[in-house]
């Protein structure tokens, strides 16, 4: 069997410099590689023309520049595209590209874990037990595979690029895999490579309170909270993490989030579940809960999946809920599901990877 060579994707700049030092090369070599890998999207050392032929051969003896394998690609009638990616160990995760309505740019929704520990009751991903955390290479690789598919290498100017934004909202809870997520986002933000601005990246958490400040301080990306309920009673029921970090602590952590301001509001995601969290009283309680925070809302009509116990609120109820928030001065768009026909909408991502018997503790 062929030996798997070390993948240079996913190493931080410091780690890449260390790898080069191991084969007797100076930091300059790491800088050259960084440019080829992340600015030009090149995977073949033989094409890296600023590196000598001898050196190209040496690099290819030990290393590789590898993406996850695209196992399946699905295109929705609304332009949403979903990739099922296979990693070196055979595990799989999904990545989605959601074009804006004007179709000139859009967001790549990346996954951070295979499966999830958190079992949010409205989320299909939550029915897949955690298999493992994704590595930094696998997280960066999702975005790079998207760029490959859209032929967006080398990095053009900020204008005219389809894959312009990143939302860390796919499979898994990113703050339960923070080190790898942070390394990956730092690579994606690096100005000499892919160069996505932190203002174009939004990380969504179900509310891992102790990690929120750490995330804001290290990465400074936009924050989104999967809120979905305005009382501990309902949130405990639909999002078990609330028993560990109740609403009061979660909202305080939002107040403490570094960098949140009126120009960079915290997004509160709110899935509309019929008869559970969708009344006018809930909308008013929501306003009270987030009072004083620079906030905006995304109202997400529930996307049913086989075996789910909820129904979506009806159109009129969702509209009334949105109106109450908007009348109070907040943006509260209704995010009608995208990519529904290919199960690419919020909370619908899933893969067939199964957890091996008791190899991972649940958190
Ligand atoms: S909503 Fe997010 S945190 Fe909750 S189960 Fe789904 S993937 Fe996990």
Tab-separated table of C-alpha atoms and ligand atoms in Angstrom:
chain	number	residue	atom	x	y	z
A	1	UNK	CA	0.000	0.000	0.000
A	2	UNK	CA	1.259	3.496	-0.830
A	3	UNK	CA	2.470	5.392	2.174
A	4	UNK	CA	0.448	8.559	2.836
A	5	UNK	CA	2.768	11.538	2.674
A	6	UNK	CA	2.473	14.417	5.092
A	7	UNK	CA	-0.061	16.970	3.909
A	8	UNK	CA	1.235	20.551	4.026
A	9	UNK	CA	-2.289	21.983	3.981
A	10	UNK	CA	-3.578	22.897	7.422
A	11	UNK	CA	-0.195	23.641	9.009
A	12	UNK	CA	0.076	27.060	10.587
A	13	UNK	CA	2.863	29.282	9.246
A	14	UNK	CA	5.020	28.366	12.259
A	15	UNK	CA	4.395	24.639	11.726
A	16	UNK	CA	5.240	24.936	8.032
A	17	UNK	CA	8.509	26.693	8.898
A	18	UNK	CA	9.272	23.835	11.337
A	19	UNK	CA	8.595	21.220	8.643
A	20	UNK	CA	10.988	22.998	6.296
A	21	UNK	CA	13.622	23.219	9.050
A	22	UNK	CA	13.337	19.428	9.477
A	23	UNK	CA	14.526	18.955	5.906
A	24	UNK	CA	17.175	21.671	6.279
A	25	UNK	CA	15.301	24.475	4.531
A	26	UNK	CA	15.074	28.129	5.594
A	27	UNK	CA	11.796	29.926	6.494
A	28	UNK	CA	11.833	31.492	3.037
A	29	UNK	CA	10.856	28.100	1.579
A	30	UNK	CA	7.746	28.061	3.753
A	31	UNK	CA	6.821	31.519	2.482
A	32	UNK	CA	7.131	30.359	-1.132
A	33	UNK	CA	5.017	27.290	-0.464
A	34	UNK	CA	2.395	29.343	1.339
A	35	UNK	CA	1.969	31.524	-1.719
A	36	UNK	CA	1.674	28.573	-4.103
A	37	UNK	CA	-0.701	26.614	-1.886
A	38	UNK	CA	-3.011	29.345	-0.674
A	39	UNK	CA	-2.793	32.139	-3.213
A	40	UNK	CA	-2.461	30.064	-6.372
A	41	UNK	CA	-4.244	26.958	-5.140
A	42	UNK	CA	-1.501	24.763	-6.585
A	43	UNK	CA	-1.213	21.139	-5.520
A	44	UNK	CA	1.647	19.999	-7.771
A	45	UNK	CA	5.187	20.857	-6.647
A	46	UNK	CA	6.382	20.483	-10.262
A	47	UNK	CA	4.346	23.547	-11.264
A	48	UNK	CA	5.779	25.765	-8.487
A	49	UNK	CA	8.140	27.579	-10.850
A	50	UNK	CA	9.869	29.773	-8.269
A	51	UNK	CA	11.196	26.597	-6.600
A	52	UNK	CA	14.133	24.795	-8.240
A	53	UNK	CA	13.551	21.435	-9.922
A	54	UNK	CA	15.825	19.719	-7.425
A	55	UNK	CA	13.896	21.186	-4.526
A	56	UNK	CA	10.537	20.338	-6.118
A	57	UNK	CA	11.633	16.703	-6.273
A	58	UNK	CA	12.812	16.733	-2.674
A	59	UNK	CA	9.549	18.197	-1.457
A	60	UNK	CA	7.486	15.635	-3.337
A	61	UNK	CA	9.453	12.773	-1.767
A	62	UNK	CA	8.216	13.719	1.694
A	63	UNK	CA	5.154	15.922	1.308
A	64	UNK	CA	1.902	16.391	-0.515
A	65	UNK	CA	-0.570	19.229	-0.981
A	66	UNK	CA	-3.851	17.426	-0.619
A	67	UNK	CA	-7.556	18.283	-0.587
A	68	UNK	CA	-10.325	16.121	0.787
A	69	UNK	CA	-11.771	13.960	-1.993
A	70	UNK	CA	-15.090	15.100	-3.445
A	71	UNK	CA	-17.162	11.943	-3.098
A	72	UNK	CA	-20.420	13.457	-4.339
A	73	UNK	CA	-21.616	16.836	-5.541
A	74	UNK	CA	-25.238	17.943	-5.622
A	75	UNK	CA	-26.651	21.091	-7.184
A	76	UNK	CA	-29.962	22.509	-6.005
A	77	UNK	CA	-32.479	24.163	-8.301
A	78	UNK	CA	-31.817	27.399	-6.362
A	79	UNK	CA	-28.050	27.314	-7.085
A	80	UNK	CA	-26.990	25.935	-3.694
A	81	UNK	CA	-24.249	23.359	-4.109
A	82	UNK	CA	-23.339	20.624	-1.637
A	83	UNK	CA	-20.229	18.493	-1.540
A	84	UNK	CA	-19.806	15.284	0.379
A	85	UNK	CA	-16.090	15.174	1.160
A	86	UNK	CA	-14.135	12.072	2.076
A	87	UNK	CA	-11.071	12.326	4.284
A	88	UNK	CA	-7.953	10.138	4.443
A	89	UNK	CA	-9.438	7.759	7.036
A	90	UNK	CA	-12.658	7.283	5.062
A	91	UNK	CA	-14.805	9.541	7.246
A	92	UNK	CA	-17.032	12.041	5.486
A	93	UNK	CA	-18.530	15.476	6.085
A	94	UNK	CA	-20.592	17.913	4.064
A	95	UNK	CA	-19.812	21.420	2.855
A	96	UNK	CA	-22.313	23.755	1.216
A	97	UNK	CA	-22.005	26.806	-1.011
A	98	UNK	CA	-24.968	29.162	-0.764
A	99	UNK	CA	-25.010	31.871	-3.444
A	100	UNK	CA	-26.572	35.201	-2.551
A	101	UNK	CA	-29.831	35.979	-4.265
A	102	UNK	CA	-27.979	38.154	-6.784
A	103	UNK	CA	-25.794	35.091	-7.472
A	104	UNK	CA	-22.616	37.169	-7.735
A	105	UNK	CA	-21.133	35.988	-4.484
A	106	UNK	CA	-22.026	33.757	-1.607
A	107	UNK	CA	-21.032	31.861	1.511
A	108	UNK	CA	-19.284	28.581	2.019
A	109	UNK	CA	-20.756	26.775	5.019
A	110	UNK	CA	-18.042	24.581	6.506
A	111	UNK	CA	-18.235	21.694	8.959
A	112	UNK	CA	-15.971	21.299	11.962
A	113	UNK	CA	-16.794	17.806	13.220
A	114	UNK	CA	-17.977	14.511	11.759
A	115	UNK	CA	-21.294	14.247	13.584
A	116	UNK	CA	-21.963	16.266	16.741
A	117	UNK	CA	-22.176	15.667	20.485
A	118	UNK	CA	-24.996	18.083	21.078
A	119	UNK	CA	-28.266	16.456	19.947
A	120	UNK	CA	-30.249	19.651	19.386
A	121	UNK	CA	-33.710	18.234	18.854
A	122	UNK	CA	-34.531	20.146	15.650
A	123	UNK	CA	-31.219	19.325	13.941
A	124	UNK	CA	-30.664	16.340	11.697
A	125	UNK	CA	-26.889	16.529	12.165
A	126	UNK	CA	-27.481	16.074	15.887
A	127	UNK	CA	-28.803	12.566	15.234
A	128	UNK	CA	-25.352	11.504	14.037
A	129	UNK	CA	-23.146	10.770	17.026
A	130	UNK	CA	-19.785	12.477	17.107
A	131	UNK	CA	-17.278	10.423	15.151
A	132	UNK	CA	-14.345	12.797	15.518
A	133	UNK	CA	-13.160	16.376	15.251
A	134	UNK	CA	-11.996	17.559	11.856
A	135	UNK	CA	-8.350	18.576	11.575
A	136	UNK	CA	-7.279	22.062	10.498
A	137	UNK	CA	-6.340	20.578	7.094
A	138	UNK	CA	-9.806	19.114	6.681
A	139	UNK	CA	-11.472	22.399	7.617
A	140	UNK	CA	-9.317	24.540	5.303
A	141	UNK	CA	-9.597	21.811	2.659
A	142	UNK	CA	-13.378	22.242	2.498
A	143	UNK	CA	-13.035	25.855	1.403
A	144	UNK	CA	-10.235	24.979	-1.011
A	145	UNK	CA	-12.318	22.215	-2.588
A	146	UNK	CA	-15.033	24.829	-3.132
A	147	UNK	CA	-12.555	27.134	-4.836
A	148	UNK	CA	-11.425	24.255	-7.031
A	149	UNK	CA	-15.018	23.599	-8.072
A	150	UNK	CA	-15.591	27.244	-9.011
A	151	UNK	CA	-12.157	27.695	-10.626
A	152	UNK	CA	-11.372	30.659	-8.389
A	153	UNK	CA	-7.589	30.232	-8.236
A	154	UNK	CA	-5.445	32.266	-8.149
A	155	UNK	CA	-7.161	34.609	-5.751
A	156	UNK	CA	-8.719	37.401	-7.811
A	157	UNK	CA	-9.416	40.845	-6.383
A	158	UNK	CA	-12.069	41.068	-3.754
A	159	UNK	CA	-14.570	41.851	-6.489
A	160	UNK	CA	-15.807	39.158	-8.795
A	161	UNK	CA	-15.269	36.250	-6.457
A	162	UNK	CA	-18.167	33.864	-5.840
A	163	UNK	CA	-16.799	32.284	-2.658
A	164	UNK	CA	-16.584	35.546	-0.751
A	165	UNK	CA	-17.806	34.631	2.728
A	166	UNK	CA	-17.449	31.795	5.200
A	167	UNK	CA	-20.001	30.642	7.718
A	168	UNK	CA	-18.830	28.106	10.274
A	169	UNK	CA	-22.272	26.590	10.640
A	170	UNK	CA	-22.047	23.129	9.119
A	171	UNK	CA	-21.797	19.830	10.957
A	172	UNK	CA	-20.567	20.048	14.543
A	173	UNK	CA	-20.004	22.589	17.312
A	174	UNK	CA	-16.914	24.651	16.342
A	175	UNK	CA	-16.098	25.699	19.897
A	176	UNK	CA	-15.725	22.030	20.875
A	177	UNK	CA	-12.920	21.792	18.299
A	178	UNK	CA	-11.513	25.247	18.829
A	179	UNK	CA	-7.778	24.702	18.275
A	180	UNK	CA	-8.269	23.176	14.852
A	181	UNK	CA	-10.961	25.689	13.907
A	182	UNK	CA	-8.746	28.595	14.982
A	183	UNK	CA	-5.718	27.323	13.024
A	184	UNK	CA	-7.904	26.774	9.967
A	185	UNK	CA	-9.519	30.215	10.121
A	186	UNK	CA	-6.142	31.892	10.627
A	187	UNK	CA	-4.937	30.188	7.445
A	188	UNK	CA	-8.074	31.246	5.565
A	189	UNK	CA	-7.700	34.854	6.770
A	190	UNK	CA	-3.961	35.144	6.029
A	191	UNK	CA	-3.448	38.082	3.656
A	192	UNK	CA	-0.689	36.352	1.663
A	193	UNK	CA	-2.916	33.420	0.873
A	194	UNK	CA	-6.672	33.058	0.635
A	195	UNK	CA	-7.162	36.330	2.484
A	196	UNK	CA	-10.813	36.230	3.531
A	197	UNK	CA	-11.381	39.161	5.881
A	198	UNK	CA	-12.523	38.389	9.425
A	199	UNK	CA	-15.513	40.602	8.674
A	200	UNK	CA	-16.611	38.071	6.088
A	201	UNK	CA	-16.439	35.121	8.476
A	202	UNK	CA	-19.197	34.201	10.908
A	203	UNK	CA	-18.789	31.474	13.497
A	204	UNK	CA	-21.955	29.999	14.952
A	205	UNK	CA	-22.094	28.383	18.362
A	206	UNK	CA	-24.852	26.667	20.271
A	207	UNK	CA	-23.506	28.478	23.331
A	208	UNK	CA	-20.231	27.058	24.624
A	209	UNK	CA	-19.939	29.963	27.026
A	210	UNK	CA	-16.344	29.577	28.296
A	211	UNK	CA	-14.938	29.528	24.748
A	212	UNK	CA	-16.804	32.515	23.320
A	213	UNK	CA	-14.462	35.171	24.659
A	214	UNK	CA	-11.402	33.108	23.735
A	215	UNK	CA	-12.750	32.869	20.192
A	216	UNK	CA	-13.420	36.610	19.949
A	217	UNK	CA	-9.996	37.522	21.283
A	218	UNK	CA	-8.047	35.158	19.062
A	219	UNK	CA	-10.029	35.335	15.824
A	220	UNK	CA	-12.201	38.465	15.960
A	221	UNK	CA	-14.722	36.915	13.578
A	222	UNK	CA	-18.440	37.677	13.603
A	223	UNK	CA	-20.438	35.713	16.126
A	224	UNK	CA	-23.732	33.945	15.622
A	225	UNK	CA	-25.669	32.240	18.391
A	226	UNK	CA	-28.004	29.310	17.800
A	227	UNK	CA	-30.560	30.632	20.259
A	228	UNK	CA	-33.935	29.158	19.270
A	229	UNK	CA	-35.711	29.718	22.600
A	230	UNK	CA	-36.282	32.503	25.093
A	231	UNK	CA	-36.788	30.521	28.291
A	232	UNK	CA	-34.527	27.965	29.932
A	233	UNK	CA	-37.460	25.582	30.081
A	234	UNK	CA	-37.908	25.451	26.301
A	235	UNK	CA	-34.197	25.741	25.519
A	236	UNK	CA	-33.356	22.891	27.912
A	237	UNK	CA	-35.849	20.794	25.991
A	238	UNK	CA	-34.691	21.540	22.456
A	239	UNK	CA	-30.986	22.257	23.103
A	240	UNK	CA	-29.559	20.134	25.927
A	241	UNK	CA	-26.406	22.310	26.095
A	242	UNK	CA	-28.594	24.894	27.805
A	243	UNK	CA	-28.590	22.762	30.966
A	244	UNK	CA	-24.832	23.300	31.137
A	245	UNK	CA	-24.779	26.953	30.057
A	246	UNK	CA	-28.198	28.517	30.714
A	247	UNK	CA	-29.534	31.599	28.971
A	248	UNK	CA	-28.373	34.100	31.566
A	249	UNK	CA	-24.741	32.979	31.160
A	250	UNK	CA	-25.050	32.821	27.385
A	251	UNK	CA	-26.398	36.352	27.097
A	252	UNK	CA	-23.696	37.648	29.452
A	253	UNK	CA	-21.060	36.011	27.232
A	254	UNK	CA	-22.590	37.880	24.277
A	255	UNK	CA	-22.242	41.168	26.187
A	256	UNK	CA	-18.594	40.247	26.800
A	257	UNK	CA	-17.831	39.188	23.194
A	258	UNK	CA	-14.830	41.198	21.978
A	259	UNK	CA	-15.436	43.318	18.916
A	260	UNK	CA	-19.230	43.226	18.857
A	261	UNK	CA	-20.569	46.660	17.971
A	262	UNK	CA	-23.385	48.296	16.062
A	263	UNK	CA	-21.301	47.839	12.927
A	264	UNK	CA	-20.674	44.174	13.778
A	265	UNK	CA	-23.799	42.838	15.332
A	266	UNK	CA	-24.230	39.435	16.909
A	267	UNK	CA	-26.603	37.288	14.867
A	268	UNK	CA	-29.207	35.330	16.771
A	269	UNK	CA	-30.404	32.299	14.837
A	270	UNK	CA	-33.962	31.340	15.652
A	271	UNK	CA	-35.608	28.279	14.138
A	272	UNK	CA	-39.395	28.629	13.958
A	273	UNK	CA	-41.047	25.595	15.532
A	274	UNK	CA	-44.819	25.460	15.434
A	275	UNK	CA	-46.379	25.877	18.868
A	276	UNK	CA	-42.994	25.618	20.632
A	277	UNK	CA	-41.213	28.977	20.391
A	278	UNK	CA	-43.118	31.034	17.827
A	279	UNK	CA	-45.745	33.126	19.647
A	280	UNK	CA	-45.941	36.919	19.780
A	281	UNK	CA	-45.141	36.632	23.503
A	282	UNK	CA	-41.959	34.730	22.586
A	283	UNK	CA	-40.956	37.513	20.187
A	284	UNK	CA	-41.449	40.139	22.898
A	285	UNK	CA	-39.523	38.027	25.424
A	286	UNK	CA	-36.730	37.734	22.856
A	287	UNK	CA	-36.482	41.520	22.627
A	288	UNK	CA	-36.252	41.727	26.389
A	289	UNK	CA	-33.580	39.020	26.513
A	290	UNK	CA	-31.205	40.690	24.073
A	291	UNK	CA	-31.815	44.251	25.263
A	292	UNK	CA	-28.610	46.294	25.160
A	293	UNK	CA	-26.826	43.953	22.728
A	294	UNK	CA	-25.882	44.935	19.173
A	295	UNK	CA	-28.102	42.251	17.662
A	296	UNK	CA	-29.759	41.064	14.496
A	297	UNK	CA	-31.850	37.995	13.863
A	298	UNK	CA	-32.146	35.232	11.324
A	299	UNK	CA	-35.520	33.566	11.459
A	300	UNK	CA	-35.281	30.063	10.029
A	301	UNK	CA	-38.482	28.242	9.126
A	302	UNK	CA	-37.894	24.694	10.356
A	303	UNK	CA	-36.718	22.201	7.697
A	304	UNK	CA	-38.360	18.885	8.448
A	305	UNK	CA	-36.308	15.726	8.105
A	306	UNK	CA	-37.329	12.067	8.427
A	307	UNK	CA	-38.186	11.318	12.048
A	308	UNK	CA	-38.151	14.904	13.325
A	309	UNK	CA	-40.682	15.678	16.030
A	310	UNK	CA	-41.440	19.276	15.022
A	311	UNK	CA	-43.425	21.121	12.402
A	312	UNK	CA	-42.578	24.427	10.825
A	313	UNK	CA	-44.540	27.466	12.010
A	314	UNK	CA	-46.972	28.682	9.391
A	315	UNK	CA	-46.143	31.579	7.125
A	316	UNK	CA	-48.364	34.094	8.948
A	317	UNK	CA	-46.859	33.274	12.347
A	318	UNK	CA	-43.282	33.632	11.071
A	319	UNK	CA	-44.148	36.967	9.460
A	320	UNK	CA	-45.827	38.253	12.648
A	321	UNK	CA	-42.773	37.222	14.696
A	322	UNK	CA	-40.467	39.015	12.287
A	323	UNK	CA	-42.646	42.148	12.313
A	324	UNK	CA	-42.426	42.435	16.116
A	325	UNK	CA	-38.622	42.324	15.970
A	326	UNK	CA	-38.427	44.721	13.037
A	327	UNK	CA	-40.848	47.185	14.620
A	328	UNK	CA	-38.418	47.324	17.554
A	329	UNK	CA	-35.657	48.376	15.132
A	330	UNK	CA	-33.864	45.070	14.503
A	331	UNK	CA	-33.094	43.358	11.223
A	332	UNK	CA	-35.024	40.088	11.272
A	333	UNK	CA	-35.083	38.535	7.808
A	334	UNK	CA	-36.851	35.251	7.261
A	335	UNK	CA	-34.320	32.820	5.815
A	336	UNK	CA	-36.447	30.634	3.614
A	337	UNK	CA	-34.493	27.415	3.288
A	338	UNK	CA	-31.948	27.137	0.490
A	339	UNK	CA	-30.950	23.853	-1.049
A	340	UNK	CA	-33.926	22.047	0.459
A	341	UNK	CA	-34.110	19.621	-2.473
A	342	UNK	CA	-30.561	18.387	-1.797
A	343	UNK	CA	-30.855	18.391	2.035
A	344	UNK	CA	-28.366	21.261	2.245
A	345	UNK	CA	-30.447	23.596	4.392
A	346	UNK	CA	-29.657	24.564	7.971
A	347	UNK	CA	-29.488	21.590	10.308
A	348	UNK	CA	-29.875	19.045	7.516
A	349	UNK	CA	-26.224	18.139	6.937
A	350	UNK	CA	-25.281	14.614	7.770
A	351	UNK	CA	-22.926	11.889	6.603
A	352	UNK	CA	-23.001	8.129	6.876
A	353	UNK	CA	-19.798	7.997	8.934
A	354	UNK	CA	-20.419	6.030	12.091
A	355	UNK	CA	-18.641	6.268	15.360
A	356	UNK	CA	-16.374	3.324	16.003
A	357	UNK	CA	-17.294	1.611	19.222
A	358	UNK	CA	-16.558	3.881	22.168
A	359	UNK	CA	-13.490	5.577	20.771
A	360	UNK	CA	-14.652	9.079	21.635
A	361	UNK	CA	-15.917	10.284	24.980
A	362	UNK	CA	-19.064	12.389	24.742
A	363	UNK	CA	-18.821	15.877	26.129
B	1	LIG	S1	-27.532	22.603	15.767
B	1	LIG	FE1	-25.277	22.525	15.648
B	1	LIG	S2	-24.664	22.047	17.767
B	1	LIG	FE2	-26.849	21.478	17.614
B	1	LIG	S3	-26.850	19.302	17.035
B	1	LIG	FE3	-26.944	20.510	15.121
B	1	LIG	S4	-24.787	20.646	14.467
B	1	LIG	FE4	-24.776	20.085	16.646
